[in-house]
Structure formats: structure tokens, C-alpha cells
XYZ file of N, CA and C in Angstrom:
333
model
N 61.727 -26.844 -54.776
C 63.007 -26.266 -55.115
C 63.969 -27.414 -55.407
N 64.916 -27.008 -56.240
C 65.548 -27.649 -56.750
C 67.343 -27.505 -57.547
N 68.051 -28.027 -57.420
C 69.648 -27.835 -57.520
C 69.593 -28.594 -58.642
N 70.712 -28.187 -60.247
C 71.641 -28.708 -60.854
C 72.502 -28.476 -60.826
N 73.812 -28.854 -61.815
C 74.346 -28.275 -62.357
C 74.631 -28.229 -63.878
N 74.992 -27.348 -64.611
C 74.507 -27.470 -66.145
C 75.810 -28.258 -66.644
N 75.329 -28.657 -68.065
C 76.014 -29.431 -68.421
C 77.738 -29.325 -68.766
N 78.329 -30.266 -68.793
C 79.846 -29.816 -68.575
C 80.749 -28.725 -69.985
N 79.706 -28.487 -70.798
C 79.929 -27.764 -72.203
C 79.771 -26.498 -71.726
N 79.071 -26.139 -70.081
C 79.140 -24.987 -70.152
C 79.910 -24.522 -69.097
N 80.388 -23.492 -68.811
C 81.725 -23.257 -67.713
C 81.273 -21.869 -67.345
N 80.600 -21.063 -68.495
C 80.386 -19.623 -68.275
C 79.020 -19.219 -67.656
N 78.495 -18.934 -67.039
C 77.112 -18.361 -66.428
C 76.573 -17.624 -67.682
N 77.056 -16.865 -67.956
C 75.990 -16.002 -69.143
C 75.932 -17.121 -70.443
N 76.679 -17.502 -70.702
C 76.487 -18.724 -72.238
C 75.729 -19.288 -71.506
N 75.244 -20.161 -70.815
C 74.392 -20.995 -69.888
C 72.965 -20.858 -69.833
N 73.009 -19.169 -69.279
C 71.460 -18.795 -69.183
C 71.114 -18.029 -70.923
N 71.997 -17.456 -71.777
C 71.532 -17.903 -73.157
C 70.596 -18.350 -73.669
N 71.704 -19.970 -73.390
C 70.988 -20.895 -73.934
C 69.663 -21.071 -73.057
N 69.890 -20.936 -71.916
C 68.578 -21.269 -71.245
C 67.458 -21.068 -71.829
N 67.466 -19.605 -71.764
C 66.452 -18.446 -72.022
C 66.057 -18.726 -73.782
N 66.628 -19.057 -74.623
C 66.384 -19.112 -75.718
C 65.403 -20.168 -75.828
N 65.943 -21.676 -75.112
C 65.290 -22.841 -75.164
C 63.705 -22.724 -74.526
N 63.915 -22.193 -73.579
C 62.501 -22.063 -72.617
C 61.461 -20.834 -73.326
N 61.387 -20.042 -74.352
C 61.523 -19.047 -74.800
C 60.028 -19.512 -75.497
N 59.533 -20.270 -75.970
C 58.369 -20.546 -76.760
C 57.704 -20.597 -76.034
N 57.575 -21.801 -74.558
C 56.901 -22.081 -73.668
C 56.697 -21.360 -72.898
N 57.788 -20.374 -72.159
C 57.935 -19.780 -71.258
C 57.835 -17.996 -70.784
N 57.808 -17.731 -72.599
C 58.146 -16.396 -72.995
C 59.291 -15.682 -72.417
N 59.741 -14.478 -72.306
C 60.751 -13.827 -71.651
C 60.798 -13.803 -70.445
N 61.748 -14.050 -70.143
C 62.052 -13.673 -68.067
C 62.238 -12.357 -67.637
N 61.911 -12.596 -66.689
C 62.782 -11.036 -66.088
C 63.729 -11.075 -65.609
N 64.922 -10.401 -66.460
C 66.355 -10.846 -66.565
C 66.697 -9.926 -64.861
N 67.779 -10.703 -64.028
C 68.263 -10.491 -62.655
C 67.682 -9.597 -61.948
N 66.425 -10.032 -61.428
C 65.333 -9.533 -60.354
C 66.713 -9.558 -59.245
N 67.384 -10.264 -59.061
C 68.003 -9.868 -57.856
C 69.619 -10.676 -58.163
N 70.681 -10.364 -57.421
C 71.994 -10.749 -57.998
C 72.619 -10.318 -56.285
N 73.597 -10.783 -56.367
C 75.086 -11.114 -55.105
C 75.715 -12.295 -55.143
N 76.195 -12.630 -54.037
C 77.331 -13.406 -53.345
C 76.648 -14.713 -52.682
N 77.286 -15.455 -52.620
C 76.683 -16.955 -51.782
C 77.668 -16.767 -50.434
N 77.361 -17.760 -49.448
C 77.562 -18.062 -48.396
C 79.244 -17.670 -48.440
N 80.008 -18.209 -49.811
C 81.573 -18.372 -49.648
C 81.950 -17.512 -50.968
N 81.511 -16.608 -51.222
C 81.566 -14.983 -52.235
C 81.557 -15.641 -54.017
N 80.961 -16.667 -54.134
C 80.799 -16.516 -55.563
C 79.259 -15.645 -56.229
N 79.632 -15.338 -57.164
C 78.437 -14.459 -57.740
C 77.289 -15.298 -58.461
N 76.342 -14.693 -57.616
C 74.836 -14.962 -58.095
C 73.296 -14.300 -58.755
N 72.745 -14.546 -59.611
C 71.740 -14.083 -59.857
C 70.804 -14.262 -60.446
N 69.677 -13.910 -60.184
C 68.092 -14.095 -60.229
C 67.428 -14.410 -61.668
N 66.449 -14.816 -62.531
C 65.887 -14.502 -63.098
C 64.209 -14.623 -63.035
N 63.445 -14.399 -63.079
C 61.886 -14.880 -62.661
C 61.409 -15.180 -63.569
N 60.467 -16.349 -64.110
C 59.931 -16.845 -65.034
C 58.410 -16.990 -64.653
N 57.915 -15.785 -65.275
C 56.570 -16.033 -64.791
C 55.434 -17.404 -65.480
N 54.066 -17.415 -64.746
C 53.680 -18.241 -65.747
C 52.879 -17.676 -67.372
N 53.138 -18.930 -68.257
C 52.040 -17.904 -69.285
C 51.134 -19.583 -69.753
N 50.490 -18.579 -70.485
C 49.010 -19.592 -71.112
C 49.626 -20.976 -71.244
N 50.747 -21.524 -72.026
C 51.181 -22.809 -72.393
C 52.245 -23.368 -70.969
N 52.369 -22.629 -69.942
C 52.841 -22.919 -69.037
C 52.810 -22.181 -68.187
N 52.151 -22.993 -66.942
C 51.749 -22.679 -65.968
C 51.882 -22.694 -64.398
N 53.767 -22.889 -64.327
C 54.641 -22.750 -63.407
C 54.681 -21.364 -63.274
N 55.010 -20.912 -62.137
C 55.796 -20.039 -61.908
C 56.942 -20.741 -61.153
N 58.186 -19.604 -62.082
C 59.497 -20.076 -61.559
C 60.509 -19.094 -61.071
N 61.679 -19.188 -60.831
C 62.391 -18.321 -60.236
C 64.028 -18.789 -60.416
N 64.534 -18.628 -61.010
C 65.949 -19.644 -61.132
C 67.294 -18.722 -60.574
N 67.919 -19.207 -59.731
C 69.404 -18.395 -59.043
C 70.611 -19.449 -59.997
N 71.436 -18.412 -60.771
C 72.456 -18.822 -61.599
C 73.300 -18.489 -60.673
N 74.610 -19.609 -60.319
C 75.858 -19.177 -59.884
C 76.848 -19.699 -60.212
N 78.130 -18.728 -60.458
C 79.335 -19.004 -61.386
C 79.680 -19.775 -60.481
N 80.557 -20.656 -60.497
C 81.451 -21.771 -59.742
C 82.735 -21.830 -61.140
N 83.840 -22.426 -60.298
C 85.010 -22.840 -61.212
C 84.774 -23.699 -62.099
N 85.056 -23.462 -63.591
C 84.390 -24.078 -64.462
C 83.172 -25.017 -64.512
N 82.612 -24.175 -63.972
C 80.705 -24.858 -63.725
C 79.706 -23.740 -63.531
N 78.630 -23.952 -63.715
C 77.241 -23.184 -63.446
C 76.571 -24.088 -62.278
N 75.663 -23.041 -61.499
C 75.065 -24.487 -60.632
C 73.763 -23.930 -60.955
N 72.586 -24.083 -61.145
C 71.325 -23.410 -61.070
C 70.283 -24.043 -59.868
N 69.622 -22.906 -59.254
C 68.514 -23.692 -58.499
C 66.956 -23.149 -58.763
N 66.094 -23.900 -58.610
C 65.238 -23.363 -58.955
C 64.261 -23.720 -58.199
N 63.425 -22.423 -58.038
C 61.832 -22.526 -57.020
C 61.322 -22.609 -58.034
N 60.224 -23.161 -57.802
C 59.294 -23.368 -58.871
C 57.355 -23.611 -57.565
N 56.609 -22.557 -58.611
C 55.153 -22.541 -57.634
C 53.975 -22.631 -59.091
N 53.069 -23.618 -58.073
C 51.787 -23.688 -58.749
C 50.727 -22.508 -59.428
N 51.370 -21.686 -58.185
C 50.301 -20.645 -58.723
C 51.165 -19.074 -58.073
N 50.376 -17.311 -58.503
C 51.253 -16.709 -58.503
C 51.397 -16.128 -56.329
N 50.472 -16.270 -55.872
C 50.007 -16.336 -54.464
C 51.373 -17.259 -53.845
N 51.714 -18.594 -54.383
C 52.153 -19.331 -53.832
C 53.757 -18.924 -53.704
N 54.025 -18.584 -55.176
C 54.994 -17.991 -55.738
C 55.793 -16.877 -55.077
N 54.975 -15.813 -54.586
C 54.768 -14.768 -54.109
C 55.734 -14.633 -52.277
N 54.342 -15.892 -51.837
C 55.223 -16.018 -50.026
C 56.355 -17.044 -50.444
N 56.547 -17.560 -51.156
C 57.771 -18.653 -51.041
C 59.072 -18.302 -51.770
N 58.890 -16.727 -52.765
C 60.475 -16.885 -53.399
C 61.502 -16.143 -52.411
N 60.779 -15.492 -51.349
C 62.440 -14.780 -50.668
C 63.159 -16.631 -50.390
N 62.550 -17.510 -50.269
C 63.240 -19.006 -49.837
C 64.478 -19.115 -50.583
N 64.675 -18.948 -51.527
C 65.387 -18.912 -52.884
C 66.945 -18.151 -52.258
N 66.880 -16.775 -52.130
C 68.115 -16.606 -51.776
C 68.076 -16.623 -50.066
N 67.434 -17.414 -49.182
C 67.633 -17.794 -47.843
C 68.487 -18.878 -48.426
N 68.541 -19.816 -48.894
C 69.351 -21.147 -49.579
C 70.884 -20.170 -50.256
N 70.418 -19.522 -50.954
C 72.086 -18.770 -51.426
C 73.034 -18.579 -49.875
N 72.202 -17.787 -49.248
C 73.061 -17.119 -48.288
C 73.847 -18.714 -47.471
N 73.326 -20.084 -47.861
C 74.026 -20.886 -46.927
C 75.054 -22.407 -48.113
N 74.671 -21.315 -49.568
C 75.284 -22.371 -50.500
C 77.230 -22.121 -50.195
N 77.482 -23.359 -50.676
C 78.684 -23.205 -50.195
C 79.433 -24.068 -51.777
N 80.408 -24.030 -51.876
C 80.969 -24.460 -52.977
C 82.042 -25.346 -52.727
N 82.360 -26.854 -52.863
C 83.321 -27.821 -52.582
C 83.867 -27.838 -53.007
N 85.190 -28.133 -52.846
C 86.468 -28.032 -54.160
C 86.363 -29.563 -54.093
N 86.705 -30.059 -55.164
C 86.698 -31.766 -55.151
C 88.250 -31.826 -54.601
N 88.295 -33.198 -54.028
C 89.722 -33.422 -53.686
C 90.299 -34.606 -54.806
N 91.363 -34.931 -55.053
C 91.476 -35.739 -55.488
C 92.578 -37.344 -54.549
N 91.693 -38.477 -54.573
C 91.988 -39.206 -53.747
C 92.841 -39.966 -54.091
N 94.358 -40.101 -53.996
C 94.926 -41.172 -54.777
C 94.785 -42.789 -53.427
N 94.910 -43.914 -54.317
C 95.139 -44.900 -53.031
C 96.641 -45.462 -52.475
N 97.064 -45.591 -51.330
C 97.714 -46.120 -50.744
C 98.024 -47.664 -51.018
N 99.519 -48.043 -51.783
C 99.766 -49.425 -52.380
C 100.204 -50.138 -51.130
């Protein structure tokens, strides 16, 4: 498993996974758009998509999109096989329920 966040061009969750879904789309074929969706630890909205595996790729994946203030964060499980896949994705939103979202501070220095 694994945390980004997408690149700073994107701010919106749905433009984001779009593009996602379009890009991954040869390799990956279609997802199954929000197997599951809610709230994180501190109420921003989240949700699911499952990427199964196919012939040219042979991950199985699972990706949790969540809106943040002008940001996306994505995380992603990712399993070898569909068994593995199977006992390990409730893990996925056990991690939501404790994501939390930082506001940056901004530090000025003392002359």
C-alpha cells in the first residue's frame, strides 16, 4: 500500500480520477467505479475504485480517492494475486478511518 498526492494541476477529485482511468485504460481495462465511498478520520470525502487484474496486467488494485483543499490524495493497495487481494482490501479503508488531513502552517522567521 501506498500514498500520493496527484499532481498540483489537479485540485478536483473527479478531473483526477478521469484522467486516471483514461490513462490506465489500455493496460488496465475499466474499473469498478466506487465499490465503496465516505468520510476519513476528520470528514473529508472518500472513494473506492477496484482495478482488477487483466491479461497485460497483472496487479490487482484498489485505489481510495480523497478530496482535500485544493488537492487529491490517492492511496493504493495493490495484490499479486486475486486470493491475496481478497483478505487484504478491507486494509484500505482501516487506513481511511485514521487518515487525517494537515493544514500546512506557514512559518515566518524571527529577525
Amino acid at each position: 500500500m501506498y500514498a500520493k498526492i496527484a499532481g498540483t494541476q489537479f485540485e478536483d477529485v473527479n478531473a483526477f480520477v478521469a484522467m486516471a482511468i483514461k490513462e490506465m485504460q489500455e493496460r488496465h481495462g475499466k474499473p469498478k467505479e466506487k465499490v465503496a465511498s465516505g468520510k476519513t478520520h476528520d470528514g473529508h470525502d472518500y472513494f473506492i475504485n477496484e482495478y482488477p487484474a487483466t491479461k497485460s496486467y497483472s496487479q490487482w488494485e484498489r485505489v481510495a480517492y480523497v478530496q482535500l483543499p485544493h488537492a487529491v490524495a490517492y492511496i493504493v493497495l495493490s495484490s499479486r494475486d486475486e486470493a491475496s487481494y481478497r483478505k487484504d482490501s478491507p486494509a484500505l479503508q482501516e487506513v481511511l478511518k485514521t487518515f487525517v488531513y494537515l493544514e500546512p502552517k506557514s512559518v515566518q522567521e524571527k529577525h
